[in-house]
Structures are given as C-alpha cells and as structure tokens.
Short mmCIF file of N, CA and C in Angstrom, two decimals:
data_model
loop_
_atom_site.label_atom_id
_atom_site.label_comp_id
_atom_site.label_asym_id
_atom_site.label_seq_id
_atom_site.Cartn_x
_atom_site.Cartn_y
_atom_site.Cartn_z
N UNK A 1 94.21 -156.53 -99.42
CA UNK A 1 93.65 -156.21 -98.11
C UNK A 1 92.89 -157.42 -97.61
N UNK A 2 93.15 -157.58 -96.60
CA UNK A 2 92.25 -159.02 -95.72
C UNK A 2 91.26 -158.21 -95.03
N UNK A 3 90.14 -159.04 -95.36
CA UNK A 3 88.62 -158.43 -94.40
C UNK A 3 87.85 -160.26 -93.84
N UNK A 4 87.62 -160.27 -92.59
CA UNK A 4 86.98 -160.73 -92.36
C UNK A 4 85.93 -160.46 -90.76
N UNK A 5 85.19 -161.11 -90.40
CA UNK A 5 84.47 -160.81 -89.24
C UNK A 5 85.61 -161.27 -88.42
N UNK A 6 84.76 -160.64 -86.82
CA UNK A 6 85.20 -161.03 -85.63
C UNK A 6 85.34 -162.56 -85.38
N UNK A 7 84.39 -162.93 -85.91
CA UNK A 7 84.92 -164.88 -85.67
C UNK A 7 86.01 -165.32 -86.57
N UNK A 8 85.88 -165.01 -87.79
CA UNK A 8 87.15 -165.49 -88.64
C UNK A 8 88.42 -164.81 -88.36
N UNK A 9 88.07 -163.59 -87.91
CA UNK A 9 89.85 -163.10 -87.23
C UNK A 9 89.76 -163.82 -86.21
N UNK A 10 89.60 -163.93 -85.40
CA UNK A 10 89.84 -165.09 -84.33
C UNK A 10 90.62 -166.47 -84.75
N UNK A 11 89.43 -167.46 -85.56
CA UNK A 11 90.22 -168.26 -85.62
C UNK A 11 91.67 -168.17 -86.46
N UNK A 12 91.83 -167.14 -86.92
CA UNK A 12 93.05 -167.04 -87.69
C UNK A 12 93.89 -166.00 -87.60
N UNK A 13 93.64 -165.59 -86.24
CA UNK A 13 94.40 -164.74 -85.69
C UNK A 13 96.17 -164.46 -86.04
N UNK A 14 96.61 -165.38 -85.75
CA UNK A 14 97.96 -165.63 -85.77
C UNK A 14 98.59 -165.07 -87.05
N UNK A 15 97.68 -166.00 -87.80
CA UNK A 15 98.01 -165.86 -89.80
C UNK A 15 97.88 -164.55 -89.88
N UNK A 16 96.47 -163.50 -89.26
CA UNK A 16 96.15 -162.48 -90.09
C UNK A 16 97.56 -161.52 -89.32
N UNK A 17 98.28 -161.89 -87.96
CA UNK A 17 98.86 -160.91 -87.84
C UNK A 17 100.05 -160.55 -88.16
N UNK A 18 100.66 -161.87 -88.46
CA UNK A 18 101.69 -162.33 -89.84
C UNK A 18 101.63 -161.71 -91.09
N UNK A 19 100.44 -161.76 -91.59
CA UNK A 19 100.38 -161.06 -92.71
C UNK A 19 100.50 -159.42 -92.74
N UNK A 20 99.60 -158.80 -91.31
CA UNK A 20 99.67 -157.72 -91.20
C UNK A 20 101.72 -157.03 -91.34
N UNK A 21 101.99 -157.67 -90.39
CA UNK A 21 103.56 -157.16 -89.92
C UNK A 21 104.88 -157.91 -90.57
N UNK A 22 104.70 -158.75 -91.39
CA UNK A 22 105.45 -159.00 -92.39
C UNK A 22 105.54 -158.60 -93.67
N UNK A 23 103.96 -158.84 -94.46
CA UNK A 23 104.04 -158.69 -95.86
C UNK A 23 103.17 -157.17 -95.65
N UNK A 24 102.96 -156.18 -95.02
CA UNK A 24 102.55 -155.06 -94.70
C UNK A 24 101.28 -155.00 -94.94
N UNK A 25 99.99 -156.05 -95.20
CA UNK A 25 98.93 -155.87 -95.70
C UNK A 25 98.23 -155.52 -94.63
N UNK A 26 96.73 -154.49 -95.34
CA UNK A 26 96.19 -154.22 -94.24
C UNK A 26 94.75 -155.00 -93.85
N UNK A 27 94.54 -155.07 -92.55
CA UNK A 27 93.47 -156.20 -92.12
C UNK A 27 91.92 -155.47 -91.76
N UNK A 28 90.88 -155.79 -92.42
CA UNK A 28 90.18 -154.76 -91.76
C UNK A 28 89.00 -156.00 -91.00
N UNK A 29 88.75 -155.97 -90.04
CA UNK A 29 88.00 -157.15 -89.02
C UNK A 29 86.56 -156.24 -88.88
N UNK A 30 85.23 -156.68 -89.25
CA UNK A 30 84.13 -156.40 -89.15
C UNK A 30 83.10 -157.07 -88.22
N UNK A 31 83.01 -155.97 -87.10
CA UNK A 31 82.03 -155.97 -85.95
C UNK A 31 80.71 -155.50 -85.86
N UNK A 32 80.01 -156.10 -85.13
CA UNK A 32 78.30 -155.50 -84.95
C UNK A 32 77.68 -154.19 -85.08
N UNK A 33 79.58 -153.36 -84.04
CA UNK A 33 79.86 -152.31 -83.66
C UNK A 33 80.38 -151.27 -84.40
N UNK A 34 81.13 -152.04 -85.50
CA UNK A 34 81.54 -151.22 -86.63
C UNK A 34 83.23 -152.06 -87.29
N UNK A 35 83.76 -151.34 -88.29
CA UNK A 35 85.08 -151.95 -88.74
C UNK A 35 86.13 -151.26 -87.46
N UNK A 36 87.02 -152.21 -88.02
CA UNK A 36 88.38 -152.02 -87.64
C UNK A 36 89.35 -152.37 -88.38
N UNK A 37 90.18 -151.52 -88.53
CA UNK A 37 91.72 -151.29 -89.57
C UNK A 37 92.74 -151.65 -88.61
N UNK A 38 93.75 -152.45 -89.28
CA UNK A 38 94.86 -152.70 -88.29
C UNK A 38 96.16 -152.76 -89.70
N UNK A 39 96.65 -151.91 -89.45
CA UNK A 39 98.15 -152.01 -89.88
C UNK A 39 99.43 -152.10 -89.14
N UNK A 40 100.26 -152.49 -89.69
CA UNK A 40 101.96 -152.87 -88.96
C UNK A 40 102.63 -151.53 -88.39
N UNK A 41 102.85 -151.97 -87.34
CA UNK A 41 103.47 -150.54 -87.09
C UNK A 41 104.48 -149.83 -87.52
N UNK A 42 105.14 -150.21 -88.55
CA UNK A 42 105.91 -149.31 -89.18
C UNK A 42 105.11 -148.65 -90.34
N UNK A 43 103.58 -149.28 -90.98
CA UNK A 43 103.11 -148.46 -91.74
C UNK A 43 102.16 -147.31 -90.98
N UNK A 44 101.98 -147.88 -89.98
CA UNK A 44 101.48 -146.32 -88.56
C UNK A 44 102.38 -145.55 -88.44
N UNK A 45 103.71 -145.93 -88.01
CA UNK A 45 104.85 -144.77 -87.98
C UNK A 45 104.93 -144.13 -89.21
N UNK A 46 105.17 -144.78 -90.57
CA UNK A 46 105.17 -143.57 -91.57
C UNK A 46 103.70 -143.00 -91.88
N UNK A 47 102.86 -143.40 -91.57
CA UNK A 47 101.80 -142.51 -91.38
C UNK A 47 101.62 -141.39 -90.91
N UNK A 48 102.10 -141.33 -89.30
CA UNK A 48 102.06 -140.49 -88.34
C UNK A 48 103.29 -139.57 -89.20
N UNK A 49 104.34 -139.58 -89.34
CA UNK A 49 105.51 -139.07 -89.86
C UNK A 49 104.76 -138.27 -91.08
N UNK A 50 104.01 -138.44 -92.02
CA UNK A 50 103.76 -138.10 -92.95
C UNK A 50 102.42 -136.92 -92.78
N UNK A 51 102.14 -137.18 -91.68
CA UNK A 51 101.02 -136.02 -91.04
C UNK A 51 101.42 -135.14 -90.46
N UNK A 52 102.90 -135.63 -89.78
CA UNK A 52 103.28 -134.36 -89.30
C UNK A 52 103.98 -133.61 -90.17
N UNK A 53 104.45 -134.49 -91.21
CA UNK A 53 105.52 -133.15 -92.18
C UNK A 53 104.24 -132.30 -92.86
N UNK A 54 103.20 -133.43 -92.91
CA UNK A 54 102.28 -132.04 -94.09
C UNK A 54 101.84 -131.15 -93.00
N UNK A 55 101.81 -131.24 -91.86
CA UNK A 55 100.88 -130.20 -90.82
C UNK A 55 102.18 -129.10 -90.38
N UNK A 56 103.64 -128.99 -91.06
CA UNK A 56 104.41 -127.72 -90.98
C UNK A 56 103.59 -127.27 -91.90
N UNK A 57 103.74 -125.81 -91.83
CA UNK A 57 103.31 -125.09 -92.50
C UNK A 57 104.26 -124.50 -93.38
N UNK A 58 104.01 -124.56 -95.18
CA UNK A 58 105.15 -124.04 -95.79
C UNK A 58 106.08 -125.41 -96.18
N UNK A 59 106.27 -126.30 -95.58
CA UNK A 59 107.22 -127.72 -96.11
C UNK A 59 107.30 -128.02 -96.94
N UNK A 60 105.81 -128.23 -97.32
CA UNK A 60 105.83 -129.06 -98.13
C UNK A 60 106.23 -128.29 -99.44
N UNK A 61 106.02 -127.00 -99.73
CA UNK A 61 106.39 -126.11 -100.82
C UNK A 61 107.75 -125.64 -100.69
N UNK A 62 108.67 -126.26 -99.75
CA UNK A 62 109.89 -126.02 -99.69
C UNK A 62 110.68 -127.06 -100.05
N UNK A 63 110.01 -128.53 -99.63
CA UNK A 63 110.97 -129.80 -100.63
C UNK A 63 110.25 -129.90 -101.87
N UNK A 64 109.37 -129.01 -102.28
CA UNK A 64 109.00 -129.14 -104.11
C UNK A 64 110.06 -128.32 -104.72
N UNK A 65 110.26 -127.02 -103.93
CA UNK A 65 111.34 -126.35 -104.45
C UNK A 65 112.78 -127.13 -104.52
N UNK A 66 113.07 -127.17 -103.68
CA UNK A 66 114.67 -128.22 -103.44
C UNK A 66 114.66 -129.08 -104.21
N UNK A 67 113.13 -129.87 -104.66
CA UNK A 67 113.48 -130.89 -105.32
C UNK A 67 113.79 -130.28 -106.99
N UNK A 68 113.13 -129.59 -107.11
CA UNK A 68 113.12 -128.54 -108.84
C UNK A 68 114.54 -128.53 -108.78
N UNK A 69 115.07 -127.77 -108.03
CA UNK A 69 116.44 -126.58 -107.34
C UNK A 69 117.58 -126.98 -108.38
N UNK A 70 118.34 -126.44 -108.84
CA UNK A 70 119.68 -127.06 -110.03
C UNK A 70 120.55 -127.81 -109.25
N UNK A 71 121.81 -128.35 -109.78
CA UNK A 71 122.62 -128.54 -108.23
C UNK A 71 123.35 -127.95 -107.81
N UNK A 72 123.29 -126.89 -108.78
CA UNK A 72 124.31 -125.10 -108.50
C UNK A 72 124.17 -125.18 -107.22
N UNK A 73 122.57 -125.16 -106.48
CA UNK A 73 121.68 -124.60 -105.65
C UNK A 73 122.32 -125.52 -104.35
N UNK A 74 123.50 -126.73 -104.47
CA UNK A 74 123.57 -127.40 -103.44
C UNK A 74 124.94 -127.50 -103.07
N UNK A 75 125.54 -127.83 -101.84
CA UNK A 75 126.93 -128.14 -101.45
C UNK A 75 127.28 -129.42 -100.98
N UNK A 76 128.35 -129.38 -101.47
CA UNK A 76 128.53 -131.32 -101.65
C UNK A 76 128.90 -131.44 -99.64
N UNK A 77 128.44 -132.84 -99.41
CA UNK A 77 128.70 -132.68 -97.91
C UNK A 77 130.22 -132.91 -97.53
N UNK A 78 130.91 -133.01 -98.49
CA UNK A 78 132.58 -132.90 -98.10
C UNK A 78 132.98 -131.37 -97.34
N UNK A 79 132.01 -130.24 -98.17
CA UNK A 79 131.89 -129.27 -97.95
C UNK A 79 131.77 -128.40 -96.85
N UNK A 80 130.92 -129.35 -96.28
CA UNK A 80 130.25 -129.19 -94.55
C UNK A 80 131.29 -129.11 -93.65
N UNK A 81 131.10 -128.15 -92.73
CA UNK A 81 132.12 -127.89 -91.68
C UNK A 81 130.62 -128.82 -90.43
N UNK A 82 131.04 -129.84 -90.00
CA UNK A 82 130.16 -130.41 -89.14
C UNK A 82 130.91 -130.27 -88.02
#
C-alpha cells in the first residue's frame, strides 16, 4: 500500500497513479482534513459487484450449496436447449 501526504502525492502524482491502475495497489493520500483511499477501478467494480451479491438475500447460501452439490446435481451445457 502507498501512503503519502497531499504534497508528496502531488509531486508524484503520475507514478502513484500508475501504480494505482496497473499493479492494483492501493494509495492512501493524507490530508489536514482526513485520509483518502484511491483504488483502480476495476478493484471498485469488483467491490461494488461483491456488495451487491452479498446484499441478495439467501445467495450467498445458495452458491455454498452448488458449490458442496455432487455433479449428479448438474447438466452438462451440451445439454441446454438455449
């Protein structure tokens, strides 16, 4: 994780946002006002994605089951009338 103040993200702006959205690390920049977290947006999208599957209700105890499940329990997708 990269932490630095508001002046050192500045001057190294560029680098820290490189690092953020390439190598996925997260940046946290410290203000007068308080921190700030900045991650890549694909680790925000599976974030967000991952809040919404736990906020169904019941899901998540339905892919624990599926995942247990034999493979009796499954149909091969040749199977599928799509």
């Amino acid at each position: 994780m990269l932490t630095a103040n508001a002046s050192k993200f500045r001057k190294n702006l560029y680098g820290t946002l490189e690092q953020v959205a390439k190598y996925n690390q997260v940046a946290t920049v410290n203000t007068k006002d308080g921190d700030v977290v900045m991650i890549s947006a694909d680790d925000y999208n599976n974030l967000m994605e991952t809040l919404y599957i736990s906020s169904v209700p019941g899901l998540k105890q339905d892919l624990l089951k599926a995942k247990n499940a034999p493979d009796s329990d499954f149909v091969s997708e040749d199977e599928v009338e799509w």
